Amino acid sequence: MSNFFTPLIIVAAGLLVSKTCTGQNNRTAKDTTDRKWWKEAVVYQVYPRSFKDMDGDGIGDLKGIISKLDYIKSLGVDVVWLNPIYGSPNDDNGYDVSDYRNIMKDFGTMDDFDTMLKGMHTRGIKLVMDLVVNHSSDEHEWFKQSRSSRKNPYREYYHWWNAEKGKPPYRYSLFDVNHDAWRYDSLTNAYYLHYFSRKQPDLNWENPKLRAEVYDIMKFWADKGIDGFRLDAFQFAAKDTTFPAFPNGFERDFTQYYGMQGNLHGYLQEMNQEVLSKYNVMSVAEGAGNTFEDAHNLVDANRNELNMAYAFEAVDIAKPDGYSVVHLKDVFTKWDSAFTDKGWLSIFLANHDQARLVSRFGNDSPQFREASSKMLTTFIMTMRGTPYYYNGDELGMTNAGFTKIEDYRDVQTLNEYQRQKNIGADMQAYLKFIAFSSRDNGRTPFQWDATQNSGFTKGTPWINVNSNYKTINAASQEKDPNSTLNYFRKVVKLRKNNPVLVYGKYTLIDRENPDTYAYTRELNGKKLLILLNFKNKAMNAKTGIDLSKATILLSNYDKPSNTGRLRPYGAVIYELN
Ligand code: GLC
């Protein structure tokens, strides 16, 4: 949690889970080496608003994605996770849905969607869509009805607290300018609940009618042929609707109070039975709860809920003043051990809610940007679990470099700015803080080439292009065999060709080393060693392994040493036998 008290990382502990209908219901202990397409996949996350604009309105669109499908294919990835593209007034860039069965006007039409999906499938790429059903937009017809009268049949689609009962017990809102999750609505003299912004009222999952509506929406998209769902903020969906008072200061650890409450597992089992089990889809949800037990319960196939855990503990490690490599190793190792025999993990260090990978976990100075970006990519692609990789990181795109609040667009960043101002905080310090951590850092337009607006749009981009686009862009990296882009392709290919990198046992070596991260991956007699230097100086990894006969499969530098000596941000993958 930051000094500014709003976690820029949205969900402090999270889970991304998936489910197919192809037999994993019979998983038992030791299921971790059962082959599944979603375990072997590399997921590439596309943030549609910032990917590619074709109609010149400055906002990315589906036609833009269609025009870049060959690029996505060339990366070697198998699955695209697309952030929300549904009808939305865009208070939170599509995470406030006003029409679940249509495409956001800015993004195009349903015909565009059908063309895009077909284009992906023709290329062997699967599509996972974001499903935002912890809340809707306040402009959704359900909410308009719900707020219109206490007697309206849609009243129970949301959480209301009648004002004659007094003020409801405090609930923390992540995005509200006062962090107050209850919003008074004079029309019916009642408060409604919104864990996120005022324009994102929380849906009432206790209502079977609401649940049936959601399952219908899911079927609508599954019938169109999509390959999976990412369930946004879903660990928060179930609430104790008696709304007991929480202890003072609960918001410092709100996931304890909001995560995995009530009948969440029951809802997931029902969703599985009604939708997920009927289609060959993978479903991906956000929110792991607070304990390994929570996470295991979600992904225990015998419970017929979900498959793949997406835990946020690691992304929280990076702070403006750096982070401890030992801490990073401990978090990844702890989660790996908890999932040794059962369940499956997602591996990621960045997404649309985080600042840029290389700026947070690597070193974005001109001298080390490429090496550190490649090193982090090596890490993500060589861990056990399904890698989730955020668009633009393959180019080593950096934080935005914004210096004034007018540059930002994110509802969370802007509301928190206002709040800090209201309480008389040091605004220069806040600006410095968001330059490191705001979600907008990861949302600047994709840097396609060195032409105006980085080739993203011919119009005025909805958010400024990073000024370094002439140096960092896909077109120039295509031409350079040693670029971060081409390195990404190599490491993805290596993973795809080596099941040991997907299923192999992970063993940490040299834990106490504060500079390097070393581990082996082993499967059926094949053993790989991965050495990573997280520092800007040459360092020695002390593995105790004789590397003189090892084969080097890949490195981010030419001619890496076979002594364990690593150049600044060096990364080497060895085969040991
Ligand atoms: C999730 C999304 C985030 C969004 C929030 C509210 O955390 O990843 O972008 O703002 O939910 O929907």
Coordinates of C-alpha atoms and ligand atoms in Angstrom, one line a residue:
M1 CA 0.0 0.0 0.0
S2 CA 1.4 3.4 -1.0
N3 CA 1.9 6.4 1.3
F4 CA -0.9 7.9 -0.6
F5 CA -3.2 5.2 0.7
T6 CA -4.7 4.2 -2.6
P7 CA -3.1 1.1 -3.9
L8 CA -2.3 1.8 -7.5
I9 CA -2.2 -1.9 -7.8
I10 CA -5.9 -2.5 -7.8
V11 CA -6.4 -5.8 -6.2
A12 CA -3.8 -6.4 -3.6
A13 CA -4.0 -10.1 -3.7
G14 CA -5.5 -11.6 -6.8
L15 CA -6.3 -14.6 -8.8
L16 CA -6.8 -15.3 -12.4
V17 CA -8.3 -18.6 -13.0
S18 CA -9.4 -20.6 -15.9
K19 CA -11.5 -23.6 -16.7
T20 CA -12.1 -25.7 -19.8
C21 CA -14.6 -28.4 -20.3
T22 CA -12.1 -30.9 -21.5
G23 CA -11.6 -33.3 -18.7
Q24 CA -9.8 -31.4 -16.0
N25 CA -12.7 -32.0 -13.7
N26 CA -11.0 -35.3 -12.9
R27 CA -7.8 -33.6 -11.7
T28 CA -6.3 -35.2 -8.7
A29 CA -3.2 -34.4 -6.7
K30 CA -0.1 -34.5 -9.1
D31 CA -2.3 -33.0 -11.8
T32 CA 0.3 -30.3 -12.4
T33 CA 2.0 -32.2 -15.2
D34 CA -1.3 -33.1 -17.0
R35 CA -1.1 -31.5 -20.4
K36 CA -3.6 -28.7 -21.0
W37 CA -3.6 -26.1 -23.8
W38 CA -4.1 -23.3 -21.3
K39 CA -1.0 -24.4 -19.3
E40 CA 1.1 -24.4 -22.5
A41 CA -0.2 -21.1 -23.8
V42 CA 1.5 -17.8 -23.7
V43 CA -1.1 -15.1 -23.1
Y44 CA -0.6 -11.7 -24.7
Q45 CA -2.7 -8.9 -23.2
V46 CA -4.0 -6.3 -25.7
Y47 CA -5.2 -3.0 -24.2
P48 CA -7.5 -2.0 -27.1
R49 CA -7.7 1.7 -26.4
S50 CA -4.0 2.1 -26.9
F51 CA -3.1 -0.6 -29.4
K52 CA -3.9 0.8 -32.9
D53 CA -6.4 3.4 -34.2
M54 CA -7.7 3.0 -37.7
D55 CA -10.5 5.6 -37.9
G56 CA -8.4 8.5 -36.7
D57 CA -10.4 9.4 -33.6
G58 CA -7.3 8.9 -31.4
I59 CA -8.7 5.8 -29.7
G60 CA -7.6 2.3 -30.6
D61 CA -10.2 0.1 -32.2
L62 CA -11.0 -3.4 -33.4
K63 CA -10.1 -2.6 -37.0
G64 CA -6.7 -1.6 -35.5
I65 CA -6.3 -4.9 -33.8
I66 CA -7.4 -6.7 -37.0
S67 CA -4.6 -4.8 -38.9
K68 CA -2.1 -6.1 -36.4
L69 CA -3.1 -9.7 -36.1
D70 CA -0.1 -10.8 -38.2
Y71 CA 2.2 -9.0 -35.8
I72 CA 0.5 -10.7 -32.8
K73 CA 0.9 -14.1 -34.6
S74 CA 4.6 -13.3 -35.3
L75 CA 5.2 -13.1 -31.6
G76 CA 4.4 -16.8 -31.2
V77 CA 1.8 -16.3 -28.5
D78 CA -1.4 -18.4 -28.4
V79 CA -4.0 -16.4 -26.5
V80 CA -5.0 -12.8 -26.6
W81 CA -6.6 -11.4 -23.5
L82 CA -8.5 -8.3 -24.5
N83 CA -9.6 -5.7 -22.0
P84 CA -13.3 -4.8 -22.1
I85 CA -14.7 -3.7 -25.5
Y86 CA -18.4 -3.5 -24.5
G87 CA -20.7 -0.5 -24.5
S88 CA -19.4 1.9 -21.9
P89 CA -19.3 5.6 -20.9
N90 CA -15.6 5.0 -20.2
D91 CA -15.4 6.3 -16.7
D92 CA -12.9 3.5 -16.2
N93 CA -11.9 2.7 -19.8
G94 CA -14.5 0.1 -20.4
Y95 CA -14.5 -1.4 -16.9
D96 CA -17.9 0.3 -16.5
V97 CA -20.2 -1.6 -18.8
S98 CA -23.5 -0.1 -19.9
D99 CA -24.2 -2.8 -22.6
Y100 CA -22.8 -6.2 -22.3
R101 CA -23.9 -7.4 -25.7
N102 CA -22.6 -4.7 -27.9
I103 CA -19.3 -3.2 -28.9
M104 CA -18.2 0.2 -27.5
K105 CA -18.7 2.8 -30.2
D106 CA -15.1 4.0 -30.0
F107 CA -14.0 0.5 -30.8
G108 CA -16.2 -0.3 -33.7
T109 CA -19.1 -2.7 -34.5
M110 CA -20.1 -6.3 -33.9
D111 CA -19.1 -7.0 -37.5
D112 CA -15.6 -5.8 -36.7
F113 CA -15.6 -8.1 -33.7
D114 CA -16.7 -11.1 -35.8
T115 CA -13.9 -10.3 -38.3
M116 CA -11.4 -10.0 -35.5
L117 CA -12.3 -13.3 -33.9
K118 CA -12.2 -15.1 -37.2
G119 CA -8.9 -13.5 -38.0
M120 CA -7.5 -14.7 -34.7
H121 CA -8.8 -18.2 -35.1
T122 CA -7.5 -18.5 -38.7
R123 CA -4.1 -17.8 -37.2
G124 CA -4.5 -20.2 -34.4
I125 CA -4.9 -17.5 -31.7
K126 CA -7.5 -17.9 -29.0
L127 CA -9.4 -15.0 -27.6
V128 CA -10.1 -14.4 -23.9
M129 CA -12.5 -11.6 -23.1
D130 CA -12.8 -9.5 -20.0
L131 CA -16.1 -10.0 -18.2
V132 CA -16.8 -7.2 -15.7
V133 CA -19.6 -8.4 -13.4
N134 CA -18.6 -7.3 -9.9
H135 CA -20.2 -4.0 -11.0
S136 CA -21.8 -2.4 -14.0
S137 CA -21.9 1.2 -15.2
D138 CA -24.4 3.5 -13.6
E139 CA -25.6 4.1 -17.1
H140 CA -26.6 0.5 -17.6
E141 CA -30.3 0.0 -18.0
W142 CA -30.4 -2.2 -14.9
F143 CA -29.1 0.6 -12.8
K144 CA -31.3 3.2 -14.3
Q145 CA -34.3 1.0 -13.4
S146 CA -32.8 0.1 -10.0
R147 CA -32.4 3.7 -8.9
S148 CA -35.8 4.8 -10.2
S149 CA -37.8 3.5 -7.4
R150 CA -37.5 1.2 -4.3
K151 CA -40.2 -1.0 -5.8
N152 CA -38.6 -1.4 -9.2
P153 CA -38.0 -5.1 -10.1
Y154 CA -34.3 -4.2 -10.7
R155 CA -33.8 -2.7 -7.3
E156 CA -32.3 -6.0 -6.1
Y157 CA -29.7 -6.0 -8.9
Y158 CA -27.6 -3.7 -6.8
H159 CA -26.8 -3.0 -3.1
W160 CA -29.0 -0.3 -1.6
W161 CA -29.1 1.0 2.0
N162 CA -32.2 3.1 2.9
A163 CA -31.2 6.4 4.4
E164 CA -33.8 6.2 7.2
K165 CA -31.6 3.5 8.7
G166 CA -28.9 6.2 9.1
K167 CA -25.5 6.1 7.4
P168 CA -24.3 2.7 6.3
P169 CA -21.2 1.2 7.9
Y170 CA -18.1 2.5 6.2
R171 CA -16.9 0.7 3.1
Y172 CA -13.7 1.7 1.4
S173 CA -13.9 2.6 -2.3
L174 CA -10.7 2.1 -4.4
F175 CA -11.5 4.9 -6.8
D176 CA -13.8 7.3 -5.0
V177 CA -12.5 10.8 -4.4
N178 CA -13.3 10.4 -0.7
H179 CA -12.7 6.6 -0.7
D180 CA -16.3 6.3 0.4
A181 CA -18.0 3.3 -1.3
W182 CA -21.5 4.4 -0.4
R183 CA -23.1 7.1 -2.6
Y184 CA -26.2 8.8 -1.6
D185 CA -28.9 9.0 -4.2
S186 CA -31.7 11.5 -3.4
L187 CA -34.2 10.0 -5.8
T188 CA -35.0 7.2 -3.5
N189 CA -33.3 8.5 -0.4
A190 CA -30.8 5.6 -0.3
Y191 CA -27.2 4.9 -0.7
Y192 CA -25.7 2.5 -3.3
L193 CA -22.5 0.6 -3.0
H194 CA -19.6 1.0 -5.3
Y195 CA -16.2 -0.6 -4.4
F196 CA -14.7 1.2 -7.4
S197 CA -15.9 4.6 -8.8
R198 CA -19.3 6.2 -8.3
K199 CA -20.1 5.2 -11.8
Q200 CA -19.4 1.6 -11.1
P201 CA -22.2 0.4 -8.8
D202 CA -21.7 -3.1 -7.4
L203 CA -24.0 -5.8 -8.6
N204 CA -25.9 -8.0 -6.1
W205 CA -24.8 -11.6 -6.7
E206 CA -27.2 -12.8 -4.1
N207 CA -30.0 -12.1 -6.6
P208 CA -30.6 -15.3 -8.8
K209 CA -32.1 -13.1 -11.5
L210 CA -28.9 -11.1 -11.8
R211 CA -26.8 -14.3 -11.9
A212 CA -29.0 -15.7 -14.6
E213 CA -28.5 -12.5 -16.6
V214 CA -24.8 -12.8 -16.3
Y215 CA -24.8 -16.4 -17.4
D216 CA -26.8 -15.5 -20.5
I217 CA -24.3 -12.8 -21.3
M218 CA -21.5 -15.3 -21.0
K219 CA -23.4 -17.7 -23.3
F220 CA -23.9 -15.0 -25.8
W221 CA -20.1 -14.5 -26.2
A222 CA -19.3 -18.2 -25.8
D223 CA -21.8 -19.0 -28.6
K224 CA -19.9 -16.5 -30.8
G225 CA -16.9 -18.8 -30.3
I226 CA -14.6 -16.9 -27.9
D227 CA -12.2 -19.1 -26.0
G228 CA -12.4 -17.8 -22.5
F229 CA -13.3 -15.2 -19.9
R230 CA -11.3 -13.1 -17.5
L231 CA -13.6 -12.4 -14.5
D232 CA -12.8 -8.9 -13.5
A233 CA -12.5 -8.1 -9.7
F234 CA -14.6 -11.2 -9.1
Q235 CA -13.1 -12.1 -5.7
F236 CA -15.1 -9.1 -4.5
A237 CA -18.5 -10.1 -6.0
A238 CA -19.9 -11.8 -2.9
K239 CA -20.7 -9.5 0.1
D240 CA -22.1 -9.9 3.5
T241 CA -25.2 -8.0 2.8
T242 CA -26.0 -7.4 6.4
F243 CA -23.1 -5.0 6.1
P244 CA -21.5 -5.4 9.5
A245 CA -19.2 -2.6 10.7
F246 CA -15.5 -3.4 9.9
P247 CA -12.7 -2.5 12.3
N248 CA -11.2 1.0 12.0
G249 CA -8.5 1.0 9.4
F250 CA -9.7 -2.1 7.7
E251 CA -9.1 -0.4 4.3
R252 CA -5.3 -0.9 4.8
D253 CA -6.0 -4.5 4.2
F254 CA -9.3 -4.4 2.5
T255 CA -8.8 -7.7 0.5
Q256 CA -9.1 -9.5 3.9
Y257 CA -12.6 -8.1 4.2
Y258 CA -13.7 -7.9 0.6
G259 CA -12.0 -11.0 -0.9
M260 CA -13.7 -14.4 -1.2
Q261 CA -16.6 -13.6 1.0
G262 CA -20.0 -15.3 1.5
N263 CA -21.1 -17.6 -1.2
L264 CA -18.5 -16.8 -3.8
H265 CA -17.6 -20.4 -4.3
G266 CA -21.2 -21.3 -4.7
Y267 CA -21.6 -18.7 -7.4
L268 CA -18.6 -20.0 -9.2
Q269 CA -19.8 -23.5 -9.1
E270 CA -23.1 -22.4 -10.5
M271 CA -21.4 -20.4 -13.2
N272 CA -19.3 -23.5 -14.0
Q273 CA -22.4 -25.7 -14.3
E274 CA -24.4 -23.2 -16.2
V275 CA -21.8 -21.9 -18.6
L276 CA -18.2 -22.9 -18.3
S277 CA -18.7 -26.7 -18.4
K278 CA -20.8 -26.4 -21.5
Y279 CA -18.1 -24.8 -23.7
N280 CA -14.5 -25.3 -24.5
V281 CA -13.5 -22.1 -22.8
M282 CA -10.9 -21.1 -20.3
S283 CA -12.2 -18.7 -17.7
V284 CA -9.9 -16.3 -16.0
A285 CA -10.8 -14.4 -12.9
E286 CA -9.1 -11.8 -10.8
G287 CA -8.7 -12.2 -7.1
A288 CA -7.0 -14.9 -5.1
G289 CA -8.3 -14.1 -1.6
N290 CA -5.9 -14.0 1.3
T291 CA -4.5 -17.5 1.7
F292 CA -3.2 -20.4 -0.3
E293 CA -6.3 -22.2 0.9
D294 CA -8.5 -19.6 -0.8
A295 CA -6.5 -19.9 -4.0
H296 CA -6.5 -23.7 -3.9
N297 CA -10.2 -23.8 -3.3
L298 CA -10.8 -21.7 -6.4
V299 CA -8.7 -23.8 -8.6
D300 CA -9.2 -27.3 -7.2
A301 CA -10.7 -29.0 -10.3
N302 CA -12.7 -31.4 -8.1
R303 CA -14.7 -28.4 -7.0
N304 CA -15.6 -27.4 -10.5
E305 CA -14.8 -23.7 -10.2
L306 CA -11.8 -22.4 -11.9
N307 CA -8.3 -23.4 -12.9
M308 CA -5.5 -20.9 -12.7
A309 CA -4.4 -18.8 -9.8
Y310 CA -3.3 -15.2 -10.6
A311 CA -1.7 -13.8 -7.4
F312 CA -0.7 -10.2 -7.1
E313 CA 1.8 -10.6 -4.3
A314 CA 4.8 -10.3 -6.6
V315 CA 3.7 -7.1 -8.5
D316 CA 3.3 -5.4 -5.2
I317 CA 7.0 -5.8 -4.3
A318 CA 8.3 -3.0 -6.6
K319 CA 8.3 0.4 -4.9
P320 CA 9.6 3.8 -6.0
D321 CA 12.8 3.2 -4.0
G322 CA 13.4 -0.3 -5.4
Y323 CA 12.9 -3.8 -4.2
S324 CA 14.7 -6.7 -2.7
V325 CA 15.6 -9.5 -5.2
V326 CA 15.5 -12.0 -2.3
H327 CA 11.9 -10.9 -1.6
L328 CA 11.0 -11.4 -5.2
K329 CA 12.5 -14.9 -5.2
D330 CA 10.8 -15.7 -1.9
V331 CA 7.3 -14.7 -3.2
F332 CA 7.6 -16.6 -6.5
T333 CA 9.1 -19.6 -4.7
K334 CA 6.5 -19.7 -2.0
W335 CA 3.7 -19.6 -4.6
D336 CA 5.4 -22.2 -6.7
S337 CA 5.7 -24.6 -3.7
A338 CA 2.1 -24.1 -2.8
F339 CA 1.1 -25.2 -6.3
T340 CA 3.6 -28.1 -6.7
D341 CA 1.1 -30.9 -6.7
K342 CA -2.2 -29.2 -7.3
G343 CA -3.6 -26.2 -9.1
W344 CA -1.9 -24.0 -11.7
L345 CA -0.4 -20.4 -11.5
S346 CA -0.3 -17.5 -13.8
I347 CA 3.1 -15.8 -14.1
F348 CA 3.2 -12.0 -14.6
L349 CA 4.8 -8.8 -13.5
A350 CA 2.7 -6.3 -15.5
N351 CA -0.7 -5.6 -16.8
H352 CA -3.0 -2.7 -17.6
D353 CA -3.2 -1.8 -13.9
Q354 CA 0.5 -1.6 -13.4
A355 CA 3.3 0.8 -14.5
R356 CA 5.6 -0.6 -17.2
L357 CA 7.6 -3.8 -16.5
V358 CA 11.0 -2.4 -17.4
S359 CA 10.5 0.8 -15.4
R360 CA 9.3 -1.0 -12.3
F361 CA 11.3 -4.2 -12.2
G362 CA 14.2 -3.4 -14.5
N363 CA 16.1 -0.3 -15.4
D364 CA 14.7 2.0 -18.1
S365 CA 17.9 4.1 -18.6
P366 CA 19.2 4.0 -22.2
Q367 CA 22.2 2.0 -21.0
F368 CA 20.3 -0.9 -19.4
R369 CA 16.8 -0.8 -20.8
E370 CA 17.2 -3.4 -23.4
A371 CA 19.2 -5.8 -21.2
S372 CA 16.9 -5.5 -18.3
S373 CA 13.8 -5.8 -20.4
K374 CA 15.2 -9.0 -22.0
M375 CA 16.2 -10.4 -18.6
L376 CA 12.7 -9.8 -17.1
T377 CA 11.1 -11.5 -20.2
T378 CA 13.4 -14.4 -19.7
F379 CA 12.2 -14.7 -16.1
I380 CA 8.5 -14.6 -17.0
M381 CA 8.9 -17.1 -19.8
T382 CA 10.9 -19.6 -17.8
M383 CA 8.8 -20.0 -14.7
R384 CA 6.3 -22.7 -14.0
G385 CA 2.8 -21.5 -14.8
T386 CA 1.1 -19.7 -17.7
P387 CA 2.9 -16.5 -18.6
Y388 CA 0.7 -13.3 -19.1
Y389 CA 2.6 -10.7 -21.0
Y390 CA 1.4 -7.1 -21.5
N391 CA 1.4 -5.5 -24.9
G392 CA 4.4 -3.1 -25.5
D393 CA 6.6 -4.9 -22.9
E394 CA 8.1 -6.9 -25.8
L395 CA 9.5 -3.6 -27.1
G396 CA 10.7 -2.6 -23.6
M397 CA 8.2 0.3 -23.6
T398 CA 8.8 2.5 -20.5
N399 CA 6.8 4.6 -18.1
A400 CA 5.1 7.6 -19.7
G401 CA 7.3 10.3 -18.3
F402 CA 4.3 12.5 -17.5
T403 CA 5.1 15.5 -15.3
K404 CA 1.8 17.2 -14.9
I405 CA -1.7 16.0 -13.8
E406 CA -3.2 17.2 -17.2
D407 CA -1.3 14.3 -18.9
Y408 CA -3.2 11.7 -16.9
R409 CA -6.5 10.1 -17.8
D410 CA -7.0 7.3 -15.3
V411 CA -10.0 7.7 -13.0
Q412 CA -8.1 6.3 -10.0
T413 CA -5.1 8.6 -10.5
L414 CA -7.2 11.7 -11.1
N415 CA -9.5 11.1 -8.1
E416 CA -6.6 10.4 -5.8
Y417 CA -5.0 13.6 -7.0
Q418 CA -8.1 15.5 -6.1
R419 CA -8.2 13.8 -2.7
Q420 CA -4.6 14.6 -2.0
K421 CA -5.2 18.2 -2.9
N422 CA -8.3 18.3 -0.6
I423 CA -6.3 17.1 2.4
G424 CA -3.4 19.5 1.6
A425 CA -0.9 16.9 0.7
D426 CA 2.5 17.6 -1.0
M427 CA 1.3 17.6 -4.6
Q428 CA 4.9 17.5 -6.0
A429 CA 5.5 14.3 -4.1
Y430 CA 2.2 12.9 -5.4
L431 CA 3.2 13.7 -9.0
K432 CA 6.5 12.0 -8.5
F433 CA 4.7 9.0 -7.0
I434 CA 2.3 8.6 -9.9
A435 CA 5.1 9.1 -12.4
F436 CA 6.4 5.8 -11.0
S437 CA 3.2 3.9 -10.3
S438 CA 0.1 5.3 -12.2
R439 CA -1.8 2.8 -14.3
D440 CA -1.5 5.3 -17.2
N441 CA 2.2 4.5 -17.4
G442 CA 1.2 1.3 -19.0
R443 CA -1.5 2.7 -21.1
T444 CA 0.3 5.1 -23.5
P445 CA -0.2 4.2 -27.2
F446 CA 1.7 1.3 -28.6
Q447 CA 4.9 2.4 -30.3
W448 CA 4.6 1.0 -33.8
D449 CA 7.1 3.2 -35.6
A450 CA 8.9 6.6 -35.7
T451 CA 6.2 8.4 -37.6
Q452 CA 3.9 10.9 -35.9
N453 CA 2.1 9.6 -32.8
S454 CA 4.2 6.4 -33.1
G455 CA 2.1 5.2 -35.9
F456 CA -0.8 4.6 -33.4
T457 CA -3.2 7.2 -34.8
K458 CA -3.5 9.9 -37.5
G459 CA -5.6 11.9 -35.1
T460 CA -4.9 13.2 -31.6
P461 CA -4.2 10.3 -29.2
W462 CA -6.5 10.0 -26.2
I463 CA -3.4 10.0 -24.0
N464 CA 0.0 11.3 -25.0
V465 CA 2.4 9.0 -26.8
N466 CA 5.6 8.4 -24.8
S467 CA 8.2 10.9 -26.2
N468 CA 10.8 8.1 -26.6
Y469 CA 8.8 6.5 -29.5
K470 CA 11.4 7.4 -32.1
T471 CA 14.0 5.3 -30.3
I472 CA 11.7 2.6 -29.0
N473 CA 9.3 1.2 -31.6
A474 CA 8.4 -2.0 -33.3
A475 CA 9.5 -1.0 -36.8
S476 CA 13.1 -0.3 -35.9
Q477 CA 13.2 -3.4 -33.7
E478 CA 11.9 -5.6 -36.5
K479 CA 15.1 -4.8 -38.4
D480 CA 17.5 -5.6 -35.5
P481 CA 18.0 -9.3 -34.8
N482 CA 19.1 -8.4 -31.3
S483 CA 16.2 -6.2 -30.4
T484 CA 14.0 -6.8 -27.3
L485 CA 11.2 -7.7 -29.7
N486 CA 13.2 -10.4 -31.5
Y487 CA 14.5 -11.6 -28.1
F488 CA 10.9 -12.0 -26.9
R489 CA 10.1 -14.1 -30.0
K490 CA 13.1 -16.3 -29.3
V491 CA 12.3 -16.9 -25.7
V492 CA 8.6 -17.6 -26.5
K493 CA 9.7 -20.1 -29.1
L494 CA 12.1 -21.7 -26.6
R495 CA 9.3 -22.1 -24.2
K496 CA 6.9 -23.6 -26.8
N497 CA 9.6 -26.1 -27.8
N498 CA 10.5 -27.2 -24.3
P499 CA 7.7 -28.6 -22.1
V500 CA 10.2 -28.6 -19.3
L501 CA 9.7 -24.8 -19.2
V502 CA 6.0 -25.3 -18.8
Y503 CA 5.7 -28.4 -16.6
G504 CA 9.2 -28.9 -15.2
K505 CA 9.9 -28.8 -11.4
Y506 CA 11.2 -25.5 -10.2
T507 CA 14.0 -25.4 -7.7
L508 CA 15.5 -22.2 -6.4
I509 CA 19.3 -22.0 -5.9
D510 CA 21.4 -19.5 -4.0
R511 CA 18.4 -17.9 -2.3
E512 CA 20.4 -15.4 -0.2
N513 CA 22.2 -13.9 -3.2
P514 CA 20.9 -10.3 -3.2
D515 CA 21.7 -9.6 -6.9
T516 CA 21.0 -12.7 -8.9
Y517 CA 18.1 -15.2 -9.3
A518 CA 19.0 -18.8 -10.2
Y519 CA 16.8 -21.8 -10.6
T520 CA 16.5 -25.1 -12.3
R521 CA 13.6 -26.6 -14.2
E522 CA 13.5 -30.4 -14.6
L523 CA 11.2 -32.8 -16.4
N524 CA 11.7 -36.4 -17.5
G525 CA 15.5 -36.2 -17.2
K526 CA 15.9 -32.8 -18.9
K527 CA 17.3 -30.1 -16.7
L528 CA 17.6 -26.4 -17.5
L529 CA 19.3 -23.8 -15.4
I530 CA 18.3 -20.1 -15.6
L531 CA 20.6 -17.4 -14.3
L532 CA 19.4 -13.8 -14.0
N533 CA 21.2 -10.7 -12.9
F534 CA 18.9 -8.1 -11.5
K535 CA 21.7 -5.5 -11.0
N536 CA 23.4 -3.0 -13.2
K537 CA 26.8 -4.5 -12.6
A538 CA 28.4 -7.8 -13.5
M539 CA 27.6 -10.3 -10.8
N540 CA 28.3 -13.9 -10.0
A541 CA 25.6 -16.5 -9.5
K542 CA 26.8 -19.2 -7.1
T543 CA 25.1 -22.3 -8.1
G544 CA 27.7 -24.9 -7.3
I545 CA 26.9 -26.4 -10.7
D546 CA 29.8 -27.1 -13.2
L547 CA 28.7 -25.1 -16.2
S548 CA 31.7 -26.0 -18.4
K549 CA 29.8 -28.7 -20.2
A550 CA 26.4 -27.0 -20.2
T551 CA 24.8 -25.9 -23.4
I552 CA 23.7 -22.3 -23.7
L553 CA 20.2 -22.3 -25.1
L554 CA 19.7 -18.5 -25.0
S555 CA 21.2 -15.4 -23.5
N556 CA 20.5 -11.7 -23.7
Y557 CA 24.2 -11.0 -24.4
D558 CA 26.5 -12.5 -27.0
K559 CA 28.9 -15.1 -25.7
P560 CA 27.8 -15.4 -22.1
S561 CA 30.3 -17.0 -19.7
N562 CA 30.1 -20.5 -18.6
T563 CA 31.2 -19.7 -15.1
G564 CA 28.1 -18.2 -13.7
R565 CA 29.4 -14.7 -14.2
L566 CA 26.6 -12.5 -15.5
R567 CA 26.9 -9.1 -17.2
P568 CA 24.6 -6.3 -16.0
Y569 CA 21.0 -7.6 -16.2
G570 CA 22.4 -10.7 -17.9
A571 CA 20.2 -13.7 -18.4
V572 CA 21.3 -17.1 -19.5
I573 CA 19.3 -20.3 -20.0
Y574 CA 21.6 -23.4 -19.9
E575 CA 20.8 -27.0 -20.6
L576 CA 22.6 -29.1 -18.1
N577 CA 22.6 -32.7 -19.5
Ligands
GLC1 C1 -9.9 -4.6 -12.2 C2 -9.4 -4.1 -13.5 C3 -9.1 -2.6 -13.4 C4 -10.5 -2.0 -13.2 C5 -11.1 -2.5 -11.9 C6 -12.5 -2.2 -11.8 O1 -9.0 -4.5 -11.2 O2 -8.2 -4.8 -13.9 O3 -8.6 -2.1 -14.6 O4 -10.3 -0.6 -13.0 O5 -11.1 -4.0 -11.9 O6 -13.3 -2.8 -12.8

